[in-house]
PDB file of C-alpha atoms and ligand atoms in Angstrom:
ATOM      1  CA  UNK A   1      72.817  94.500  88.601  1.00 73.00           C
ATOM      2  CA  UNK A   2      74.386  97.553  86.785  1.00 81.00           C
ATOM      3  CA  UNK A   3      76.091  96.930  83.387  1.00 95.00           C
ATOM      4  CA  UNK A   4      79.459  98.096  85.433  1.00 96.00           C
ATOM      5  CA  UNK A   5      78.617  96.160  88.203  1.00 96.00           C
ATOM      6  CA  UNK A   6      78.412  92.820  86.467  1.00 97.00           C
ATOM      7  CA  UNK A   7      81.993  93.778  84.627  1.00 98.00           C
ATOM      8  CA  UNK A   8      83.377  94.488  88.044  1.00 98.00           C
ATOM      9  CA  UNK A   9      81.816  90.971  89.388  1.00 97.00           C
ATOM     10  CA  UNK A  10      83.451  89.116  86.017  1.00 97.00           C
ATOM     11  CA  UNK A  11      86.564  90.914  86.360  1.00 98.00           C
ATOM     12  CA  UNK A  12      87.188  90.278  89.737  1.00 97.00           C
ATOM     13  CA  UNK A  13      86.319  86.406  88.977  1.00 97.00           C
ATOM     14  CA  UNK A  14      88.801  86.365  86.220  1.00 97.00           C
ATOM     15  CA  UNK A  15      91.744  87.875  88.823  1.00 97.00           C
ATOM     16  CA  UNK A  16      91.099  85.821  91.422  1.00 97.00           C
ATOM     17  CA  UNK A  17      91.201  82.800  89.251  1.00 96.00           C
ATOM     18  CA  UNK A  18      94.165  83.856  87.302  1.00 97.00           C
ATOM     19  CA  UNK A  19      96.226  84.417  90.744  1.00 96.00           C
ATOM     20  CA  UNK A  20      96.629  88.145  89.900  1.00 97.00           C
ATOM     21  CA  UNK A  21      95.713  89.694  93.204  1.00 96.00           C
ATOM     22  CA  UNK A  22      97.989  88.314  95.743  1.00 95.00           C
ATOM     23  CA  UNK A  23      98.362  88.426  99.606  1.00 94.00           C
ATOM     24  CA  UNK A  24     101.174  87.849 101.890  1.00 91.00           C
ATOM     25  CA  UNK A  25     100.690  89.644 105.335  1.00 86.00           C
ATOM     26  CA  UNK A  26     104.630  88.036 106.385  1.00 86.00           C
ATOM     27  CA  UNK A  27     106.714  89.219 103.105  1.00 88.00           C
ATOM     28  CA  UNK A  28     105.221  92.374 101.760  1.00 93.00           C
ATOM     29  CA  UNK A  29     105.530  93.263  97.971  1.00 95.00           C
ATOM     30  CA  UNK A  30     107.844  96.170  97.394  1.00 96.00           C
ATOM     31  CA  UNK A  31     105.255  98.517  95.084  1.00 96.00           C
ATOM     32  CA  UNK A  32     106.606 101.588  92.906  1.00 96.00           C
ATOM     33  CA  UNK A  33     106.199 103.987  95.350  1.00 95.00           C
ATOM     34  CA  UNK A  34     109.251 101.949  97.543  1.00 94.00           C
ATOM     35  CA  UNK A  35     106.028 100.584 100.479  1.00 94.00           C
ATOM     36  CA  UNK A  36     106.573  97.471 100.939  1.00 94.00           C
ATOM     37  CA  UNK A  37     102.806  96.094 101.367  1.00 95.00           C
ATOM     38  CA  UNK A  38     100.967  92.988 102.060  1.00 95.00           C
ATOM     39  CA  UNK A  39      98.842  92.898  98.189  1.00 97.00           C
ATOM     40  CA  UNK A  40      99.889  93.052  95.178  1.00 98.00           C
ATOM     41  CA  UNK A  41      97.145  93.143  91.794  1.00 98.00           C
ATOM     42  CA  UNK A  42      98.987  92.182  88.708  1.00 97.00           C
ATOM     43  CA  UNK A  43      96.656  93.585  86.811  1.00 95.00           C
ATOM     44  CA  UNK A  44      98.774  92.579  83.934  1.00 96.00           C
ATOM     45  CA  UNK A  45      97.686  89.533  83.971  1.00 97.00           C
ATOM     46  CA  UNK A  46      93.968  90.154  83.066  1.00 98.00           C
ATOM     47  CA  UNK A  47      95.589  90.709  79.209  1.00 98.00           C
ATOM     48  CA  UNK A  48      96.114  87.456  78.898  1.00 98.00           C
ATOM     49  CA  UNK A  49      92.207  86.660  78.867  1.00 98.00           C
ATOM     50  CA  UNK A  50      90.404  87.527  75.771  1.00 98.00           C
ATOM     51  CA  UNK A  51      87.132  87.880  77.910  1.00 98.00           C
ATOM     52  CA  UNK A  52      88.523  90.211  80.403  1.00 98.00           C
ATOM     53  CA  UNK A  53      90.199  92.316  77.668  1.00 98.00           C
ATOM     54  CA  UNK A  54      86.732  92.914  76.053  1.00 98.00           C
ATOM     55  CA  UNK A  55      85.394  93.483  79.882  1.00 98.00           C
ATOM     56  CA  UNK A  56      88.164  96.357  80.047  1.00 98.00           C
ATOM     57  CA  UNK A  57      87.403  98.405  76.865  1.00 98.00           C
ATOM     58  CA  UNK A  58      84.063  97.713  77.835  1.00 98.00           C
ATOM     59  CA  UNK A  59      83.994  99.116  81.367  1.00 98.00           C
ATOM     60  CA  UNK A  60      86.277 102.087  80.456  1.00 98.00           C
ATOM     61  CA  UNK A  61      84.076 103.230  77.909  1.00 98.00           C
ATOM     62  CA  UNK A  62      81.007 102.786  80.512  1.00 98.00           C
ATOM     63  CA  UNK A  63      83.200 104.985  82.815  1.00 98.00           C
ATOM     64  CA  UNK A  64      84.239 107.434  80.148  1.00 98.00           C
ATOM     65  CA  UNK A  65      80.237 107.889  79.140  1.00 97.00           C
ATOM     66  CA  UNK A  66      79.006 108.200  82.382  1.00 97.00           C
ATOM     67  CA  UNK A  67      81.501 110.967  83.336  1.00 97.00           C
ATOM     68  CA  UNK A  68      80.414 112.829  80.158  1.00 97.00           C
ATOM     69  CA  UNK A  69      83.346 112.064  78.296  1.00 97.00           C
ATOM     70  CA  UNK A  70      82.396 110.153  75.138  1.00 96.00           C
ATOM     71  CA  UNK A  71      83.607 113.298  72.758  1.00 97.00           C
ATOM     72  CA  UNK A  72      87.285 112.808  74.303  1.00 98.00           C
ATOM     73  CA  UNK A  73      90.121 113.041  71.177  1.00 98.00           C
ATOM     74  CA  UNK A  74      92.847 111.257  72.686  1.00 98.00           C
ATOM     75  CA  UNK A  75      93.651 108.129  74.841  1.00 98.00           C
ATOM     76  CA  UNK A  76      97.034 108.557  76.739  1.00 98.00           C
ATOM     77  CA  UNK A  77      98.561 105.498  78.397  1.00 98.00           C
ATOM     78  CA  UNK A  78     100.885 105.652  81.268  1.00 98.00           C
ATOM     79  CA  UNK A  79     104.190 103.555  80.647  1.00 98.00           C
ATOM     80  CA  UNK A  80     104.021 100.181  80.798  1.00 98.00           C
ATOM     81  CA  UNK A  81     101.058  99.042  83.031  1.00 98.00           C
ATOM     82  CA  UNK A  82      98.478 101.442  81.263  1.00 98.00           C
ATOM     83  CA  UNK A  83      99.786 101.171  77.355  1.00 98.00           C
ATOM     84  CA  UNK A  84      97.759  97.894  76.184  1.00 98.00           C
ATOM     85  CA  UNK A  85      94.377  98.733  78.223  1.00 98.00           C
ATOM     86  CA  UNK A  86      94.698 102.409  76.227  1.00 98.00           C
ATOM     87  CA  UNK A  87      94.873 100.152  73.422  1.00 98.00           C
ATOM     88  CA  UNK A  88      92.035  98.187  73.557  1.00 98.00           C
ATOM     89  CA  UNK A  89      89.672 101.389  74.805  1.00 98.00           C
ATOM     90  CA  UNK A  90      91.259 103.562  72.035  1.00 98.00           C
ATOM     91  CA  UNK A  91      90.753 100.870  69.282  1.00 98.00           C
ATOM     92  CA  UNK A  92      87.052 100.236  70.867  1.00 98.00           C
ATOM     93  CA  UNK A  93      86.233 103.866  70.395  1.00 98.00           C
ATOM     94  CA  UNK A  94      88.222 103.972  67.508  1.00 98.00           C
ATOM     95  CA  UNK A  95      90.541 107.039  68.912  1.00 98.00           C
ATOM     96  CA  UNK A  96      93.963 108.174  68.387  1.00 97.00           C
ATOM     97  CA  UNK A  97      96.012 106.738  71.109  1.00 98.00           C
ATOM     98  CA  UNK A  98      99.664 107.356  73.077  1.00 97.00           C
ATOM     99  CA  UNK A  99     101.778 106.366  75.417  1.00 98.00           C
ATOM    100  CA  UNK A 100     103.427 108.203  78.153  1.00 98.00           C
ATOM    101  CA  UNK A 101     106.858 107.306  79.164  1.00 97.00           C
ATOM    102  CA  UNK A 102     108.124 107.989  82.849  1.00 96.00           C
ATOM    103  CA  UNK A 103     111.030 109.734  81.385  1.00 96.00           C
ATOM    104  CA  UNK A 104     112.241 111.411  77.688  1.00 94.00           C
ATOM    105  CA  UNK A 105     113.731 108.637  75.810  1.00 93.00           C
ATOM    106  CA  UNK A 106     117.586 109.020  75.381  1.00 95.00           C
ATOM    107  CA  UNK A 107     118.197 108.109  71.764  1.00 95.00           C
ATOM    108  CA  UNK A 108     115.942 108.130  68.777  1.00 92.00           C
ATOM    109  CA  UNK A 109     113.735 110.783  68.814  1.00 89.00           C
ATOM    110  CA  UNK A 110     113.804 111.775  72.004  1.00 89.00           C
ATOM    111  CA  UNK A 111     110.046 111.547  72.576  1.00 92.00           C
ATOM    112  CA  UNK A 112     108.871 111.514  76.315  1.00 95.00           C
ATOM    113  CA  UNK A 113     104.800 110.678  74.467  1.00 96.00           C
ATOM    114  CA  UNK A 114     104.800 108.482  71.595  1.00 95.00           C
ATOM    115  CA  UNK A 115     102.287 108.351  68.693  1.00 94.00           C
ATOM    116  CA  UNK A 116     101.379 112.010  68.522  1.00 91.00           C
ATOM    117  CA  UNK A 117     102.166 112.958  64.912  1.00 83.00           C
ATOM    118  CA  UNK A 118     104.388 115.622  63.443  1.00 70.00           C
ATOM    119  CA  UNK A 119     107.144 117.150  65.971  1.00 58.00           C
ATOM    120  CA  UNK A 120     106.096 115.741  69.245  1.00 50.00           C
ATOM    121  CA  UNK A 121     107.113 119.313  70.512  1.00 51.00           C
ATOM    122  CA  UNK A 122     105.616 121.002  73.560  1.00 52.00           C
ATOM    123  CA  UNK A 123     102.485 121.650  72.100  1.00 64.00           C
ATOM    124  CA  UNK A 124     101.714 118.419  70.026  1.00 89.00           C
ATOM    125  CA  UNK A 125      98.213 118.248  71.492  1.00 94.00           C
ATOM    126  CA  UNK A 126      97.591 121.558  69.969  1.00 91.00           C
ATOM    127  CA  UNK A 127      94.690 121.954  72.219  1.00 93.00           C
ATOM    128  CA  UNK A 128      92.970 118.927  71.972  1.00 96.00           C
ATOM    129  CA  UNK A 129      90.990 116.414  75.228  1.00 97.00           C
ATOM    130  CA  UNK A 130      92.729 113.538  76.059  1.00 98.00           C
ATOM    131  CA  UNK A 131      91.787 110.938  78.548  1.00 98.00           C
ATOM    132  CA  UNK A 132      94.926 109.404  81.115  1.00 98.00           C
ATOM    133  CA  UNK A 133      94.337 105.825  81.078  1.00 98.00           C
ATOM    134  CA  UNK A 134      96.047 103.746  83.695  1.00 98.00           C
ATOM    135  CA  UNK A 135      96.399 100.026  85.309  1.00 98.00           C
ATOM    136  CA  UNK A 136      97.290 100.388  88.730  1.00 98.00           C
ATOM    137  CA  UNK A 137      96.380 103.490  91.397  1.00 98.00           C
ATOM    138  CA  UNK A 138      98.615 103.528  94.260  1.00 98.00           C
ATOM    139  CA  UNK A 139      99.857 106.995  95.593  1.00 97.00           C
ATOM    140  CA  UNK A 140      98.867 107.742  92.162  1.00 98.00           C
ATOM    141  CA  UNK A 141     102.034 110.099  91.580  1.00 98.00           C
ATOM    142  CA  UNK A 142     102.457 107.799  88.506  1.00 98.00           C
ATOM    143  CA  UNK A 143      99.199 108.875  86.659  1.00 98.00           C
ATOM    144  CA  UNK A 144      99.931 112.026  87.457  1.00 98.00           C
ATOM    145  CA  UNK A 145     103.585 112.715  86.439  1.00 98.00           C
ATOM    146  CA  UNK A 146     101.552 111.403  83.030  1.00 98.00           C
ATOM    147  CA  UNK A 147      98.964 113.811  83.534  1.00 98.00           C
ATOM    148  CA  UNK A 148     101.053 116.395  84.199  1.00 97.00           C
ATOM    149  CA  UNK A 149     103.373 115.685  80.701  1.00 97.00           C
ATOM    150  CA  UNK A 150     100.477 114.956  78.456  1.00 97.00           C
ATOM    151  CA  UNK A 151      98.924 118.844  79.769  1.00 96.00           C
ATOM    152  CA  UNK A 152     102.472 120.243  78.955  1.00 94.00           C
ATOM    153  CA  UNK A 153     102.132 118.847  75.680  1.00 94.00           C
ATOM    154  CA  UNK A 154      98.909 121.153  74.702  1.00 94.00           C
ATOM    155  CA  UNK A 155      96.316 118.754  75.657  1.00 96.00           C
ATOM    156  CA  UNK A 156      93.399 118.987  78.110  1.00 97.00           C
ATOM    157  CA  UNK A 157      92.907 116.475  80.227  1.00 98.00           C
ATOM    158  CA  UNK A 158      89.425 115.337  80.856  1.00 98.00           C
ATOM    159  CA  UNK A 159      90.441 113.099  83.899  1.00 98.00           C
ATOM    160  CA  UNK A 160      92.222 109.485  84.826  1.00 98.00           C
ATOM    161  CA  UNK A 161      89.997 105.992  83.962  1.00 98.00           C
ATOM    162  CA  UNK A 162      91.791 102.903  85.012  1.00 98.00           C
ATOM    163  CA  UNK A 163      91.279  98.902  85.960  1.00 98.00           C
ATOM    164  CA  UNK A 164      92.097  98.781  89.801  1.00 98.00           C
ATOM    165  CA  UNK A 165      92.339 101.462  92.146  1.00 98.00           C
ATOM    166  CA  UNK A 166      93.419 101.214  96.265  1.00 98.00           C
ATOM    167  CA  UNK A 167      91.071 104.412  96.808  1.00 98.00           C
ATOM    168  CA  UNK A 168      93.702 105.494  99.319  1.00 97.00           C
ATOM    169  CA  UNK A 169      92.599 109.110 100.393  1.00 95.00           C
ATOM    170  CA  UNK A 170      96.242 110.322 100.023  1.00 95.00           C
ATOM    171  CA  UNK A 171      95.858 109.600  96.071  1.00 97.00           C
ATOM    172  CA  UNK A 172      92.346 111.014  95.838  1.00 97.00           C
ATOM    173  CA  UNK A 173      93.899 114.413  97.635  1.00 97.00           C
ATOM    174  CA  UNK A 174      96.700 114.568  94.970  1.00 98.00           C
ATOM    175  CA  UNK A 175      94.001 114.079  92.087  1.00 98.00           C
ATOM    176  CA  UNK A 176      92.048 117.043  93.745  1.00 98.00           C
ATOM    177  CA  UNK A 177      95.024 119.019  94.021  1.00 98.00           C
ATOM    178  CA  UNK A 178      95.598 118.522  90.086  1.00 98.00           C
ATOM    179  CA  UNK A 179      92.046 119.264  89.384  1.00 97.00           C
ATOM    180  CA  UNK A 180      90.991 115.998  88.019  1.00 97.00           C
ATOM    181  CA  UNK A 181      89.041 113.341  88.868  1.00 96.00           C
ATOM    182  CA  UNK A 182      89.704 109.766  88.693  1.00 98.00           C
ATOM    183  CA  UNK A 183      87.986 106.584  88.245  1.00 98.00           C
ATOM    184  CA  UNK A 184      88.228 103.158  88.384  1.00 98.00           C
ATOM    185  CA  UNK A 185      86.771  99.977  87.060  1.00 98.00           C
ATOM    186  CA  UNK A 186      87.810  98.059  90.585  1.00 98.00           C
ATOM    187  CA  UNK A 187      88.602  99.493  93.796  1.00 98.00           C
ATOM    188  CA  UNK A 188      90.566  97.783  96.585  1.00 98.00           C
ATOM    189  CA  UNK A 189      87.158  98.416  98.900  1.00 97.00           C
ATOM    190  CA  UNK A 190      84.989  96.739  96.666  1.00 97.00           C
ATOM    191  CA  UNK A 191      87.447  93.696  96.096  1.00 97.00           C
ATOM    192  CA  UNK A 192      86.996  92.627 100.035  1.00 96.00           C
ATOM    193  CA  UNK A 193      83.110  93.205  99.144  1.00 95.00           C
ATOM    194  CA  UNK A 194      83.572  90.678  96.780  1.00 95.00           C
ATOM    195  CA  UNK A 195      85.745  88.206  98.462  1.00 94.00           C
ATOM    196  CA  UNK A 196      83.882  88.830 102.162  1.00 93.00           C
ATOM    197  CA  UNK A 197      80.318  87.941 100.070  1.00 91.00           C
ATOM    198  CA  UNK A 198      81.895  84.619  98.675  1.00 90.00           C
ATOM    199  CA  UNK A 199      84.016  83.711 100.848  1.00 89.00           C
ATOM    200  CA  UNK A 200      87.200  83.518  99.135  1.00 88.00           C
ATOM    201  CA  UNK A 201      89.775  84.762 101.739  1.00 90.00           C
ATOM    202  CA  UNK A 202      90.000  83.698 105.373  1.00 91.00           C
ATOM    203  CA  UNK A 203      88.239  86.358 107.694  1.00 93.00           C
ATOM    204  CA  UNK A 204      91.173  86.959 109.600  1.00 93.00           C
ATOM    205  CA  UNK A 205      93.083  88.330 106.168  1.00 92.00           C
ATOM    206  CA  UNK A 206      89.545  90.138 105.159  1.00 93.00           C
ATOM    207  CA  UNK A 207      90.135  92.183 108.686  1.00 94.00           C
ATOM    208  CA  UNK A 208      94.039  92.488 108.849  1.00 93.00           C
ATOM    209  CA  UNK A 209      93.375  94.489 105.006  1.00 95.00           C
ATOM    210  CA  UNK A 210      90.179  96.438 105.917  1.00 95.00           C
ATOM    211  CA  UNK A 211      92.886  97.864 108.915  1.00 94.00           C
ATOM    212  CA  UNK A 212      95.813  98.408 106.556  1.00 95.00           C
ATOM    213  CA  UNK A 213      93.635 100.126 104.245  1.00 95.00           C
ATOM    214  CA  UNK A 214      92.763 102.653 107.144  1.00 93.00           C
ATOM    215  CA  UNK A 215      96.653 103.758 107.781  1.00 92.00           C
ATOM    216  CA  UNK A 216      98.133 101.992 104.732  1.00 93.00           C
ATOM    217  CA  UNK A 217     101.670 104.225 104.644  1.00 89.00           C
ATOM    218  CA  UNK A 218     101.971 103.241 108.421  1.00 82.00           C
ATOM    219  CA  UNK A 219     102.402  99.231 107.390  1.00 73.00           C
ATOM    220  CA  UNK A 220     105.440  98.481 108.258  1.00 68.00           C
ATOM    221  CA  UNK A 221     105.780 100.876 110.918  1.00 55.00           C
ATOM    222  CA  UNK A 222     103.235  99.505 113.205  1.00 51.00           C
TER     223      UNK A 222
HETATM  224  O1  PRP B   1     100.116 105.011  92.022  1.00 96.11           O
HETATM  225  P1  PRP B   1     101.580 104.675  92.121  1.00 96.11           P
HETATM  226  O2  PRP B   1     102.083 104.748  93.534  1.00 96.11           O
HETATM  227  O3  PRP B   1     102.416 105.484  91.173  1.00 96.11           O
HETATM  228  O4  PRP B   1     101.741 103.144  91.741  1.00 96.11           O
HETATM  229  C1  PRP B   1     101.094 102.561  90.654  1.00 96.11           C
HETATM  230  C2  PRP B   1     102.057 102.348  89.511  1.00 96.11           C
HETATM  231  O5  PRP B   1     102.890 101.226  89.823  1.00 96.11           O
HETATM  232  C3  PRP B   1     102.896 100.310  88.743  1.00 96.11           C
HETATM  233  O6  PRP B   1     103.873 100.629  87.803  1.00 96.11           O
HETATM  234  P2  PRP B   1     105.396 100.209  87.908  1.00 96.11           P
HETATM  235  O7  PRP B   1     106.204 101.413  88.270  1.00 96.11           O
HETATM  236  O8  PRP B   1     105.525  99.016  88.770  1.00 96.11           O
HETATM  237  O9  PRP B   1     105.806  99.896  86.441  1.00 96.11           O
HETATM  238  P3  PRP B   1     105.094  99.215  85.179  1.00 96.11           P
HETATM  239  O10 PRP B   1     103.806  99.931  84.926  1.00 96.11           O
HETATM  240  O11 PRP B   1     106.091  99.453  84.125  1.00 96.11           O
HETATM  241  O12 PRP B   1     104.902  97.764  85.503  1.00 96.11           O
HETATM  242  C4  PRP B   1     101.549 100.501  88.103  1.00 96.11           C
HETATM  243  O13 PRP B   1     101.565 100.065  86.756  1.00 96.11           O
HETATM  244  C5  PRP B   1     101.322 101.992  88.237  1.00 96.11           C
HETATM  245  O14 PRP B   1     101.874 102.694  87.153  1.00 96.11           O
HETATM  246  O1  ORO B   2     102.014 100.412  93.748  1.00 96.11           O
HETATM  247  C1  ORO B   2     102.430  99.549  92.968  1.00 96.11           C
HETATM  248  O2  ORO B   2     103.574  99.530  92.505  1.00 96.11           O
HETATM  249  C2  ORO B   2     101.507  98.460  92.523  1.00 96.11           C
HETATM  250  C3  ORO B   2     100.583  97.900  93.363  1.00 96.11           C
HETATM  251  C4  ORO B   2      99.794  96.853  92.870  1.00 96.11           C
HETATM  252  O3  ORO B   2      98.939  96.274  93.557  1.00 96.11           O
HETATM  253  N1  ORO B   2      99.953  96.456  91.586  1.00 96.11           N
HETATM  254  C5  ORO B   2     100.871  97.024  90.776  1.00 96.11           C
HETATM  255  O4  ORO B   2     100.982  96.624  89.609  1.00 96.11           O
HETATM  256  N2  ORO B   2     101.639  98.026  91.245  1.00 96.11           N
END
């Protein structure tokens, strides 16, 4: 098994146990994008397990490396659900790190990134990589309104890394369209790989997924 294969294995485990990926095909989760869907991954959870914290920085550096990006200056976390894994990658690779707030804060200093020195001004990058790191993918319009602000501050981004991703088509189109590539630790595929080849879920929820994942925005509409 792969270095990043045996993460994904562990860090799956450690969700599963901890109760952070939930089902319920009869009372959907309402998810940021206003769906209302039948999983949810509270990927926050995983933070509260010293093992799978040291799995993350682990397997976003693997991800990072093998998509060439090891020189990277910056990691940029989208607010809230990518700041602390940014953390623990940044302080692994011992890297400058932000945050990315969904809008410009309205007092203080008025910062829309925080912790890039000096005047925070449009260009506060001045040039430099940075990597987008990020919990969840969904749509992925989140990551991207980060992407997006962390370019117009002067930096160039080398792509998106994050924990868990859906791999819905309609997100990978809207990461082409931005020219960047992203890539995840987990996907949503490989989680019913996981739970089909151990049995964890009843069949009949493995197959009622495997068909919302094909038309996912048509959920409620069927
Ligand atoms: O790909 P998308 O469709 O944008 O959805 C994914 C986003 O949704 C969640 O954030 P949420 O807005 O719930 O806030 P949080 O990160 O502050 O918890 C998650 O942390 C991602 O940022
Ligand atoms: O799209 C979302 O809002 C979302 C989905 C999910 O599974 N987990 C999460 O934290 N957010």
């Amino acid at each position: 098994m792969s270095e990043l294969a045996e993460i994904r294995r562990q860090l799956f485990d450690i969700s599963l146990e901890l109760g952070a990926i939930r089902l319920d095909m009869n009372f959907p989760f309402r998810w940021a994008s206003g769906y209302m869907m039948p999983i949810y991954n509270d990927s926050r959870l995983l933070l509260s397990r010293p093992k799978a914290r040291g799995l993350i920085a682990e397997g976003l550096e693997l991800l990072l490396r093998q998509n060439g990006h090891q020189q990277v200056e910056n990691i940029a976390g989208v607010a809230t659900g990518g700041i602390a894994h940014a953390l623990l990658l940044a302080e692994r690779m011992q890297l400058p790190m932000q945050y990315v707030r969904s809008e410009t804060k309205m007092h203080g200093l008025s910062h829309k990134i925080e912790g890039l020195p000096g005047s925070c001004g449009e260009a506060g990058y001045k040039g430099q990589s940075a990597v987008v790191i990020e919990d969840v993918i969904s749509t992925g319009e989140s990551a991207l309104r980060a992407v997006e602000t962390v370019r117009q501050a002067g930096a160039e981004v080398k792509g998106c890394f994050v924990i868990y991703s859906y791999a819905f088509s309609k997100a990978e189109e809207a990461f082409t369209k931005a020219g960047l590539t992203c890539r995840a630790i987990l996907s949503f595929p490989e989680l019913l790989g996981h739970v089909e080849q151990q049995n964890l879920f009843r069949q009949e929820d493995v197959e009622q997924l495997r068909h919302w994942h094909r038309q996912p925005f048509m959920y409620l509409a069927e």
